[in-house]
CHARMM-style PDB file with segment names, atoms N, HN, CA, C and O in Angstrom:
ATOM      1  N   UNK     1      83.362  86.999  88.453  1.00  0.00      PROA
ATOM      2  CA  UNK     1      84.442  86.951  89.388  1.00  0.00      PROA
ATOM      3  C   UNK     1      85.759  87.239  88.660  1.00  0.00      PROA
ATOM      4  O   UNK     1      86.002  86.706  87.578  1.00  0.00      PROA
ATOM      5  N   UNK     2      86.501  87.979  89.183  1.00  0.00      PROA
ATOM      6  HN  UNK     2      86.304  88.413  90.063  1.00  0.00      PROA
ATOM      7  CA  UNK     2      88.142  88.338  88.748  1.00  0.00      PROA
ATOM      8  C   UNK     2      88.656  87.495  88.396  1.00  0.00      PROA
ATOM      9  O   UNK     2      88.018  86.442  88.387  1.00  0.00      PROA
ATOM     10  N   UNK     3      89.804  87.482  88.007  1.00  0.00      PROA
ATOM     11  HN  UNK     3      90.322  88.337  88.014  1.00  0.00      PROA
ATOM     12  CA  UNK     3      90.725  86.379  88.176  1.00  0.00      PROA
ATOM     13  C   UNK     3      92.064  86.983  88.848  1.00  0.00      PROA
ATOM     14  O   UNK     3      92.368  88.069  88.355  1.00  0.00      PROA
ATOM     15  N   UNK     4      92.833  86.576  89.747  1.00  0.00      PROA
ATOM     16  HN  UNK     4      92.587  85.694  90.148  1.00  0.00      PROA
ATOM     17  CA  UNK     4      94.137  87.175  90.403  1.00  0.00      PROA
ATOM     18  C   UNK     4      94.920  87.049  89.412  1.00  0.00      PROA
ATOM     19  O   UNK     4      94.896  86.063  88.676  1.00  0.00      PROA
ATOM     20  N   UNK     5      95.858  88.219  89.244  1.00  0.00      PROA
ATOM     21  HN  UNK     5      95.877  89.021  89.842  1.00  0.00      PROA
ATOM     22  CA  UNK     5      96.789  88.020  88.759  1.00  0.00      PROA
ATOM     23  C   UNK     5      98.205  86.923  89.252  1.00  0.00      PROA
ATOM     24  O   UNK     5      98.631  86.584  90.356  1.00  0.00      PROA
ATOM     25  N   UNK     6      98.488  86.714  88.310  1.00  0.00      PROA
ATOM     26  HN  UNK     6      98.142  86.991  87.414  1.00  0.00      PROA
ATOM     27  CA  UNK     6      99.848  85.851  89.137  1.00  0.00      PROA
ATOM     28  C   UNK     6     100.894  86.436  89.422  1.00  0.00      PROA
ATOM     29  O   UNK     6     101.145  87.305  88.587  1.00  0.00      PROA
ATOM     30  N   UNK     7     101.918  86.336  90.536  1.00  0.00      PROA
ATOM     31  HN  UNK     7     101.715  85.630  91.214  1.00  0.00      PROA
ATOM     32  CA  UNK     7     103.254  87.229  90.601  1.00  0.00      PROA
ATOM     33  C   UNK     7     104.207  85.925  90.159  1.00  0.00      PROA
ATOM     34  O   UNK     7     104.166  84.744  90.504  1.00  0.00      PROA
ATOM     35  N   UNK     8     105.202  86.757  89.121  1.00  0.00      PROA
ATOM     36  HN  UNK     8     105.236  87.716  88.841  1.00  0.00      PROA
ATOM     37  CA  UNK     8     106.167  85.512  88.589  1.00  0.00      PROA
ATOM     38  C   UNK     8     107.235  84.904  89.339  1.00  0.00      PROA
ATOM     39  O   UNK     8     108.318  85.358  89.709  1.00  0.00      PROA
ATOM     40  N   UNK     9     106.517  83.413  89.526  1.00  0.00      PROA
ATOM     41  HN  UNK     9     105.637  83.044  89.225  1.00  0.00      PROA
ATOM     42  CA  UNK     9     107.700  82.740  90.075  1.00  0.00      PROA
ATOM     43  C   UNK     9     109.081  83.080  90.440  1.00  0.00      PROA
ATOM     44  O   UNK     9     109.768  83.533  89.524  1.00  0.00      PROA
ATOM     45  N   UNK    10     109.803  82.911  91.977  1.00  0.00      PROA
ATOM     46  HN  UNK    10     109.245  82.543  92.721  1.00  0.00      PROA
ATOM     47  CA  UNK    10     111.154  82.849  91.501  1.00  0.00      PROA
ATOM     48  C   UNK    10     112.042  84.301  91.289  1.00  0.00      PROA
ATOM     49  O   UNK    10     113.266  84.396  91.196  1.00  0.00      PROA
ATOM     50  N   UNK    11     111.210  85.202  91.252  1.00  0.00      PROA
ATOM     51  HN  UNK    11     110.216  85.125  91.328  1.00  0.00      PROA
ATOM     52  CA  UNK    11     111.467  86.754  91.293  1.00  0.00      PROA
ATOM     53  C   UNK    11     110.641  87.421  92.487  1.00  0.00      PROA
ATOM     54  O   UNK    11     109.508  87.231  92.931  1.00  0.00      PROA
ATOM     55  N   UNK    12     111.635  88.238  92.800  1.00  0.00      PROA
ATOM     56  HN  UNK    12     112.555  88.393  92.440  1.00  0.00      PROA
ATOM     57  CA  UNK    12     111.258  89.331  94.414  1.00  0.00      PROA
ATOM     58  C   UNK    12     111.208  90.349  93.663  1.00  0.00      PROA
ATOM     59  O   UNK    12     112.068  90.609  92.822  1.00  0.00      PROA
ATOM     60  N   UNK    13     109.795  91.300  93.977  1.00  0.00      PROA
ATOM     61  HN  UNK    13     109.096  91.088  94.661  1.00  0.00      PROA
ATOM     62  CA  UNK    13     109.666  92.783  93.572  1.00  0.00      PROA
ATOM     63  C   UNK    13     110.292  93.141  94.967  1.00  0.00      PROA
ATOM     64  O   UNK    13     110.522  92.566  96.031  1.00  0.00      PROA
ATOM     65  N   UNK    14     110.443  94.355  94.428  1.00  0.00      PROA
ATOM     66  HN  UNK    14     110.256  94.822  93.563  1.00  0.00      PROA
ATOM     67  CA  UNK    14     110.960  95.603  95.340  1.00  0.00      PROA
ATOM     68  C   UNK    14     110.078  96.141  96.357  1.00  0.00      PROA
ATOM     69  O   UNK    14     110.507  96.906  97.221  1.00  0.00      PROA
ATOM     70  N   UNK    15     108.555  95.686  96.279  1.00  0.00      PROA
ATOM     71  HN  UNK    15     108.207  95.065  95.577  1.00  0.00      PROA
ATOM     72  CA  UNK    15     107.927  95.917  97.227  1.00  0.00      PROA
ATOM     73  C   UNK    15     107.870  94.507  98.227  1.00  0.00      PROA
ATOM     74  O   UNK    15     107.180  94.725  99.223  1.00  0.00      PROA
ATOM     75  N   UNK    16     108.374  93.280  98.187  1.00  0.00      PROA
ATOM     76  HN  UNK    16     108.934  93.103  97.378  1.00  0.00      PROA
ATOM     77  CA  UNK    16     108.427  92.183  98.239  1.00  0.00      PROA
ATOM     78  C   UNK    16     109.737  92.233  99.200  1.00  0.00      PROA
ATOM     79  O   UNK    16     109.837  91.857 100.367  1.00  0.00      PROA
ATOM     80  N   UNK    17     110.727  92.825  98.327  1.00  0.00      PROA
ATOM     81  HN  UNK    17     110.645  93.130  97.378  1.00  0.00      PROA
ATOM     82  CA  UNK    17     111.769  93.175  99.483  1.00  0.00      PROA
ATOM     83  C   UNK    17     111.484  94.065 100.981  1.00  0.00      PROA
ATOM     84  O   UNK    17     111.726  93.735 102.142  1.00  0.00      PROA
ATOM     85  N   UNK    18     110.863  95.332 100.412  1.00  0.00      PROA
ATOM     86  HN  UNK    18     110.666  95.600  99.469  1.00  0.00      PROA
ATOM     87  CA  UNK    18     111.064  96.118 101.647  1.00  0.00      PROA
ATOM     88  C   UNK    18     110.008  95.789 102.771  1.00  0.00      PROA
ATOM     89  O   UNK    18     110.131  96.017 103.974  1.00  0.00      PROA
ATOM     90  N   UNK    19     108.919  95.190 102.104  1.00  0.00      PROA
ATOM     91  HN  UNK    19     108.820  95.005 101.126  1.00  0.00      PROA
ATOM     92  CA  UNK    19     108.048  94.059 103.162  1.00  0.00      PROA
ATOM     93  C   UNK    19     108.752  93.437 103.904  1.00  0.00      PROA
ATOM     94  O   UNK    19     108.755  93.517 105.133  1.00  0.00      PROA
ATOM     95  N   UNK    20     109.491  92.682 103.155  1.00  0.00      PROA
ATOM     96  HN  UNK    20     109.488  92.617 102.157  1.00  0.00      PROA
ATOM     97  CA  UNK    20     110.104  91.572 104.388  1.00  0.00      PROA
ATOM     98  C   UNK    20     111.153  92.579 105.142  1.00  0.00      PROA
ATOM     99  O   UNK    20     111.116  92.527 106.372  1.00  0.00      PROA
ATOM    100  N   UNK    21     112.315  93.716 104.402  1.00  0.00      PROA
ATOM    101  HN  UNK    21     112.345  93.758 103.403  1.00  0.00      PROA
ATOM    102  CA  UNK    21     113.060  94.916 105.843  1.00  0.00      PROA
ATOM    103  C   UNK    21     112.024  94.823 106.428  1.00  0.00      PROA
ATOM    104  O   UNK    21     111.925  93.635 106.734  1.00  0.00      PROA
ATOM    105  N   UNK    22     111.108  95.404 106.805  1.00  0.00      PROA
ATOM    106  HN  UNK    22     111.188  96.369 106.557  1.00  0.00      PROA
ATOM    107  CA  UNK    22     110.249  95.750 107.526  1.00  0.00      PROA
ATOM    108  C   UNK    22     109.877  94.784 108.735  1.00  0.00      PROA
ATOM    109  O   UNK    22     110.086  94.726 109.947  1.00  0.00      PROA
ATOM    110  N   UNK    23     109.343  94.200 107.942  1.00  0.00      PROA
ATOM    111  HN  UNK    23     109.174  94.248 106.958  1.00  0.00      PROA
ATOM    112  CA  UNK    23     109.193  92.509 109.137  1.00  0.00      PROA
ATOM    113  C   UNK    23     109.897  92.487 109.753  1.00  0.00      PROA
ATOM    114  O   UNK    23     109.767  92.818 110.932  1.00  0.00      PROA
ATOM    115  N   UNK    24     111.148  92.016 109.139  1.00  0.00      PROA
ATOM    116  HN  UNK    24     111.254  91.747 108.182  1.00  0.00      PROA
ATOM    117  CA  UNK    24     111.867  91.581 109.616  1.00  0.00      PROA
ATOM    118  C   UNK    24     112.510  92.565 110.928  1.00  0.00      PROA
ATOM    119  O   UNK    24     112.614  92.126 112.074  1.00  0.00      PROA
ATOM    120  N   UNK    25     112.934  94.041 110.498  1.00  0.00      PROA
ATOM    121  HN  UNK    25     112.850  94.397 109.568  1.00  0.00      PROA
ATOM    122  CA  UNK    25     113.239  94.707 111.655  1.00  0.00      PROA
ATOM    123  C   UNK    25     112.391  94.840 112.723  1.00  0.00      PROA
ATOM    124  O   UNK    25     112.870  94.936 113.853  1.00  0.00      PROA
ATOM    125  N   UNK    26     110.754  94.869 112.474  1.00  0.00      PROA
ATOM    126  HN  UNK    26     110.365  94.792 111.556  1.00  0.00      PROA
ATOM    127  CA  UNK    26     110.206  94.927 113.628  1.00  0.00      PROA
ATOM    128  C   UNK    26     110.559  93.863 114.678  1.00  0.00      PROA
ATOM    129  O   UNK    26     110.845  94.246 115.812  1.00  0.00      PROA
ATOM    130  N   UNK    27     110.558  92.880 114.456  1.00  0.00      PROA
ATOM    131  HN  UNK    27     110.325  92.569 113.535  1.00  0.00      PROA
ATOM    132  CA  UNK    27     110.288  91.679 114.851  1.00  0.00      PROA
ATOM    133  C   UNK    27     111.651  92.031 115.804  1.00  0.00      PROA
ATOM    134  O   UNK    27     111.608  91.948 117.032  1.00  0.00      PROA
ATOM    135  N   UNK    28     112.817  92.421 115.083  1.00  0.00      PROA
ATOM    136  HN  UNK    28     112.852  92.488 114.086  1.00  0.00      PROA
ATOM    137  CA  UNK    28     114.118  92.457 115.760  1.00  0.00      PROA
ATOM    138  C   UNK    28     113.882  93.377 116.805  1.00  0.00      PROA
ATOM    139  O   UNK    28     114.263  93.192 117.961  1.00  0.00      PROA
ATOM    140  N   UNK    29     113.218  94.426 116.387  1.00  0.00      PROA
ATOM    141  HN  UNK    29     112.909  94.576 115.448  1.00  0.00      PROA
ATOM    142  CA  UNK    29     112.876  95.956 117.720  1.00  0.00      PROA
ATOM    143  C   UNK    29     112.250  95.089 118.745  1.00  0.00      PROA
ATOM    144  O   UNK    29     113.068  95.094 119.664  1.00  0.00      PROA
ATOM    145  N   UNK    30     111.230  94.335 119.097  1.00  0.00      PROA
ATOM    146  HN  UNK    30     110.564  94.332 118.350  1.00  0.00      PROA
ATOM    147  CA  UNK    30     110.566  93.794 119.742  1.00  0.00      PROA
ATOM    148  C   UNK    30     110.960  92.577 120.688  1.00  0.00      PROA
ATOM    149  O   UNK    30     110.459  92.194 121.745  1.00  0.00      PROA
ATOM    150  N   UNK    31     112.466  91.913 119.636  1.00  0.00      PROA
ATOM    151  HN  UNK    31     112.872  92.224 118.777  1.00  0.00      PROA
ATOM    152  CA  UNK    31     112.928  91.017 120.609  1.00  0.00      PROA
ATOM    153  C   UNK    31     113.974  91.952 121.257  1.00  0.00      PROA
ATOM    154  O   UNK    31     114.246  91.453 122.349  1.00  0.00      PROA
ATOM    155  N   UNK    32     114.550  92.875 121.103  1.00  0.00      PROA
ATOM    156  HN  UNK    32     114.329  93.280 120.215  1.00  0.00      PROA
ATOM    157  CA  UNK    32     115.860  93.667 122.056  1.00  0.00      PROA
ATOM    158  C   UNK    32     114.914  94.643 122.894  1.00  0.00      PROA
ATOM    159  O   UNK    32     115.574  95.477 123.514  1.00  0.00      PROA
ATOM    160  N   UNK    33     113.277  94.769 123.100  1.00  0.00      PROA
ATOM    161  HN  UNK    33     112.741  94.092 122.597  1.00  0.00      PROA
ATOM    162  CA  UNK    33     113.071  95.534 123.843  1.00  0.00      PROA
ATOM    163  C   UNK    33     113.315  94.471 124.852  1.00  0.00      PROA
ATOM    164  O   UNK    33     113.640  93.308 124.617  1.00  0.00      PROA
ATOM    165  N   UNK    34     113.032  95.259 126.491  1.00  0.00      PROA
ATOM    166  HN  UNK    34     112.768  96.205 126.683  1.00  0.00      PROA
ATOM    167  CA  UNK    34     113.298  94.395 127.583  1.00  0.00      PROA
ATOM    168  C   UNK    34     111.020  94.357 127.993  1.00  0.00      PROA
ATOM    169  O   UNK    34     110.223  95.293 127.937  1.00  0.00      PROA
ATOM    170  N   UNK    35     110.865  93.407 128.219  1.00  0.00      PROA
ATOM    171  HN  UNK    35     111.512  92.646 128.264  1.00  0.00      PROA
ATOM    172  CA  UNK    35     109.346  93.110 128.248  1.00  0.00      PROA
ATOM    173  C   UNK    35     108.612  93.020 127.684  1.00  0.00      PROA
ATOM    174  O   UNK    35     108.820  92.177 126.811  1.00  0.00      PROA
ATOM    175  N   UNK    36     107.240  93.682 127.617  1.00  0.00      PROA
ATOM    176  HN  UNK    36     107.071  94.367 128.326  1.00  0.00      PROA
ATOM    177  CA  UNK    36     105.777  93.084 127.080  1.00  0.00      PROA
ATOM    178  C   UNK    36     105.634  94.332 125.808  1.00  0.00      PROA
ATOM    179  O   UNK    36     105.254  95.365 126.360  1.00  0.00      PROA
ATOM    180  N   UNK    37     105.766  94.484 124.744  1.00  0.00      PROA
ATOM    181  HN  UNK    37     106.074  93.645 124.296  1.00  0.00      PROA
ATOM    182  CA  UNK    37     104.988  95.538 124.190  1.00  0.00      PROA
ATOM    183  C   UNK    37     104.352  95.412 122.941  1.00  0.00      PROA
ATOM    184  O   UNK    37     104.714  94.803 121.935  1.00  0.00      PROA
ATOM    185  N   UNK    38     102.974  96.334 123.247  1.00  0.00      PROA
ATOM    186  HN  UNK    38     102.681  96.830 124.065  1.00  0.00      PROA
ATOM    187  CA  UNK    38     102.478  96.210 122.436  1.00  0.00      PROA
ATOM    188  C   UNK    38     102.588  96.612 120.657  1.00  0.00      PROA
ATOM    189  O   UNK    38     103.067  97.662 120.229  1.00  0.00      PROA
ATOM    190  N   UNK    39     102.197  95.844 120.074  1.00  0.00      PROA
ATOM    191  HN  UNK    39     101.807  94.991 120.422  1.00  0.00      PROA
ATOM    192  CA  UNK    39     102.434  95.598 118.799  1.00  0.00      PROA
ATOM    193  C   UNK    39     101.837  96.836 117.403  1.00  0.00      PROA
ATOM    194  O   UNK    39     102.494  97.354 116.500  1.00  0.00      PROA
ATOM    195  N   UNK    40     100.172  96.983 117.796  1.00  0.00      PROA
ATOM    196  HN  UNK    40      99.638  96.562 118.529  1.00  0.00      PROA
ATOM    197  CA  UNK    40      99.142  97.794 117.525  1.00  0.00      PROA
ATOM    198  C   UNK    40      99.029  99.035 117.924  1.00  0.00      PROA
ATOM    199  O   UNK    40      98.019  99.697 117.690  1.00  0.00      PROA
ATOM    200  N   UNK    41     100.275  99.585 118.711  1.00  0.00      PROA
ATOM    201  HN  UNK    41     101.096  99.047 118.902  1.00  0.00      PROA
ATOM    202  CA  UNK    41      99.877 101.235 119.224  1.00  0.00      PROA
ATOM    203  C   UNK    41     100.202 101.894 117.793  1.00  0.00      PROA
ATOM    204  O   UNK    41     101.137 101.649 117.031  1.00  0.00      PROA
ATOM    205  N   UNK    42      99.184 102.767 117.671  1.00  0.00      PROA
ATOM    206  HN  UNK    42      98.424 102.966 118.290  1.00  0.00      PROA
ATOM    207  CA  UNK    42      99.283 103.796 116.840  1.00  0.00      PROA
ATOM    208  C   UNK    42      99.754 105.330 116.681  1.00  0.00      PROA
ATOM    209  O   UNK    42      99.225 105.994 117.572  1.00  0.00      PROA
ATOM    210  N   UNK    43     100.476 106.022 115.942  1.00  0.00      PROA
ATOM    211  HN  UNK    43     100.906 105.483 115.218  1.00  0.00      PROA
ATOM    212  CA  UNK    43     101.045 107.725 116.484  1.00  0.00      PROA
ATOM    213  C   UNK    43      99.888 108.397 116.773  1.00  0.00      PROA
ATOM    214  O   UNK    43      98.871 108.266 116.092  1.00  0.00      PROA
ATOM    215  N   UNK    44      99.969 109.120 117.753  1.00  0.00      PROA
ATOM    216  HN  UNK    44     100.795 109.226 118.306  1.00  0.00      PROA
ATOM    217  CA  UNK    44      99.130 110.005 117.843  1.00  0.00      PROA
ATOM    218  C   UNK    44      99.504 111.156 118.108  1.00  0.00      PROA
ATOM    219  O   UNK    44     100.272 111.615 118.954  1.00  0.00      PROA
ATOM    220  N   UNK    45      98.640 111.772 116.975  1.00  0.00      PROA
ATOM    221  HN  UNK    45      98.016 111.399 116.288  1.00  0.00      PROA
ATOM    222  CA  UNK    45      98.782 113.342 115.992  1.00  0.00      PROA
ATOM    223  C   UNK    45      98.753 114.266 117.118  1.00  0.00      PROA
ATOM    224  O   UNK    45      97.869 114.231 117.973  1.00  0.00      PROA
ATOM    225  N   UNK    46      99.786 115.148 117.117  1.00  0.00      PROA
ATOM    226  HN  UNK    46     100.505 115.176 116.422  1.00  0.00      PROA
ATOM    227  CA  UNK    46      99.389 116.393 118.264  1.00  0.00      PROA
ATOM    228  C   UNK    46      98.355 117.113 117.951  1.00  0.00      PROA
ATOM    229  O   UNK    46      97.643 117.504 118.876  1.00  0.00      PROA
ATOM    230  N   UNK    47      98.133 117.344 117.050  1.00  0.00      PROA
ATOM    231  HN  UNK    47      98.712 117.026 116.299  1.00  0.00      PROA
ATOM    232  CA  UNK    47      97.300 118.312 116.289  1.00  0.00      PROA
ATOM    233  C   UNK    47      95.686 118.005 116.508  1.00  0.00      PROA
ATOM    234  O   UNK    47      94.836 118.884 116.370  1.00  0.00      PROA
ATOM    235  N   UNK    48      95.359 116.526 116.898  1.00  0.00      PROA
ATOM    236  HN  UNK    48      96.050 115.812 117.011  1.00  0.00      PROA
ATOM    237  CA  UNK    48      94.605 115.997 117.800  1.00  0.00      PROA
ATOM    238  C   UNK    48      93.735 116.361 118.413  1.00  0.00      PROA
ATOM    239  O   UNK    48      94.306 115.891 119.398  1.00  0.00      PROA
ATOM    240  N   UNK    49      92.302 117.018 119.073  1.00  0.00      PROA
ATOM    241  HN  UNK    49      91.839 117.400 118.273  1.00  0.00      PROA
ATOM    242  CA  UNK    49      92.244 117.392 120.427  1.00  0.00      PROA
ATOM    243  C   UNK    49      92.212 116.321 121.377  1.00  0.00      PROA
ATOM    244  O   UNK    49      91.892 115.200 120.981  1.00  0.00      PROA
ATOM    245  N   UNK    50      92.492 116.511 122.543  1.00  0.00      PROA
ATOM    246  HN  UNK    50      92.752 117.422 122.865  1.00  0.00      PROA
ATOM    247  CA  UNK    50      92.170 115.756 123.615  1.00  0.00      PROA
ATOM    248  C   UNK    50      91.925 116.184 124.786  1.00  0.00      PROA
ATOM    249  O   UNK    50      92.659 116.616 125.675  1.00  0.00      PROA
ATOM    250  N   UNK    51      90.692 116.007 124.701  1.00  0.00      PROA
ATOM    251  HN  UNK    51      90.095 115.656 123.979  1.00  0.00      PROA
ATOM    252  CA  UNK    51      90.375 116.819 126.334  1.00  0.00      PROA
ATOM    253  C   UNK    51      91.216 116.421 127.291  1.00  0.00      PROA
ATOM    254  O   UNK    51      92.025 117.255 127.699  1.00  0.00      PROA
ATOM    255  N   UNK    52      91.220 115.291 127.772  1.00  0.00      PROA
ATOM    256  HN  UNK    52      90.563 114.614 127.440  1.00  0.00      PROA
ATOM    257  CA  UNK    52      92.293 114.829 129.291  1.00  0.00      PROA
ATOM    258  C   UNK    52      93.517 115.548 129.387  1.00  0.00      PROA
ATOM    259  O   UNK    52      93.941 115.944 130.473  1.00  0.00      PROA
ATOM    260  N   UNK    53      94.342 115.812 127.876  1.00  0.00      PROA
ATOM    261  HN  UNK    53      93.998 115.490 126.994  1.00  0.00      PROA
ATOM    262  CA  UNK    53      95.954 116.288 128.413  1.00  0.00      PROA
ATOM    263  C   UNK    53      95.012 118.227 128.624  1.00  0.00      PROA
ATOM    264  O   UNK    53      95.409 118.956 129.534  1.00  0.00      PROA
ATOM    265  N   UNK    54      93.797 118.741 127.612  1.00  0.00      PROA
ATOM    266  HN  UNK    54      93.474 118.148 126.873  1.00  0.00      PROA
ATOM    267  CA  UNK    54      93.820 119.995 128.374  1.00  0.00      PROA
ATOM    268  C   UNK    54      93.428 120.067 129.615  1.00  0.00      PROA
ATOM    269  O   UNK    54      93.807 121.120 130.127  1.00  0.00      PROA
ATOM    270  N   UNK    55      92.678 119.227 130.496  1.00  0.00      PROA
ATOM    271  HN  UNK    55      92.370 118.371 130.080  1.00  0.00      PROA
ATOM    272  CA  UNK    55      92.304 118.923 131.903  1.00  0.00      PROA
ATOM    273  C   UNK    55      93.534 118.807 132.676  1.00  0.00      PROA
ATOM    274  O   UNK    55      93.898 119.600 133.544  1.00  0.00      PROA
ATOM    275  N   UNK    56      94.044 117.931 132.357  1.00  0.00      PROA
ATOM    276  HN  UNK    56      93.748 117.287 131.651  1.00  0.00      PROA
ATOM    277  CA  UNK    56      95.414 117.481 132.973  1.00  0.00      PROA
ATOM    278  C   UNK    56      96.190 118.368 133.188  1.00  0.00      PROA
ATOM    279  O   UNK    56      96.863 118.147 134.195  1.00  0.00      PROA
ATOM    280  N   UNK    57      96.514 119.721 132.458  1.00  0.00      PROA
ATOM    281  HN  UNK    57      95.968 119.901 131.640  1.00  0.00      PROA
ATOM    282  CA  UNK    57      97.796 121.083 132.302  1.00  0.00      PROA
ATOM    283  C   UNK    57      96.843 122.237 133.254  1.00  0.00      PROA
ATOM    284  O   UNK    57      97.410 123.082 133.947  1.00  0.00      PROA
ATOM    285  N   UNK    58      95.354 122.134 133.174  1.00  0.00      PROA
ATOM    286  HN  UNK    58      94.893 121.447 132.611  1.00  0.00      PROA
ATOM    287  CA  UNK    58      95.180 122.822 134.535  1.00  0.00      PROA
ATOM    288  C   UNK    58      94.922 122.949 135.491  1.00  0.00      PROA
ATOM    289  O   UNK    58      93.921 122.300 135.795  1.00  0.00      PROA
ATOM    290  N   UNK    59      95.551 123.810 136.650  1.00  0.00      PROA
ATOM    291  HN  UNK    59      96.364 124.338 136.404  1.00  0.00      PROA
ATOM    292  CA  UNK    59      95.992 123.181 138.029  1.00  0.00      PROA
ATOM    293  C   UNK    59      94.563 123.255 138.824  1.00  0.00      PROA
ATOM    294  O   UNK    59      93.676 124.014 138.435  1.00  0.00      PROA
ATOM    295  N   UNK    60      94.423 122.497 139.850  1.00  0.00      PROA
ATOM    296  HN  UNK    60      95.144 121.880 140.166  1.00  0.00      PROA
ATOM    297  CA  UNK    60      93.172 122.753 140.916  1.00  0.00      PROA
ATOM    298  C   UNK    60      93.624 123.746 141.204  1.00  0.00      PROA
ATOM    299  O   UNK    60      94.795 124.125 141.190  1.00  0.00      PROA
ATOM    300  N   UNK    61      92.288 124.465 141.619  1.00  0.00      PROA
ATOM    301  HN  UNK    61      91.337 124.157 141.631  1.00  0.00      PROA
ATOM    302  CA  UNK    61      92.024 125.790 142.446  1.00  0.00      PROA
ATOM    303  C   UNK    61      91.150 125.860 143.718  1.00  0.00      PROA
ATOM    304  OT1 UNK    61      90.995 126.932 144.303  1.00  0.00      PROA
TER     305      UNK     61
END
């Protein structure tokens, strides 16, 4: 079994910082939206296929 390394007491890395920007702004985006949103949506790539939006762009005949 490993052993963890320790992070030294009492000192913030720089990845330690921009973790917490991060947090911290989301958290702020989420309380000034107005309602429910979700947390877990992910980007989605145009580059993508998706059948429904090519279904969707053509018209009944």
């Amino acid at each position: 079994m490993k052993k963890k390394k320790k992070k030294p007491t009492g000192k913030i890395t720089i990845e330690d910082f921009i973790k917490a920007v991060k947090k911290a702004d989301r958290e702020n985006e989420l309380s000034q939206s107005a309602g429910w949103r979700r947390t877990t949506s992910i980007h989605k790539s145009k580059k993508v296929y998706d059948r429904k939006k090519e279904k969707r762009s053509i018209p009944d005949e």
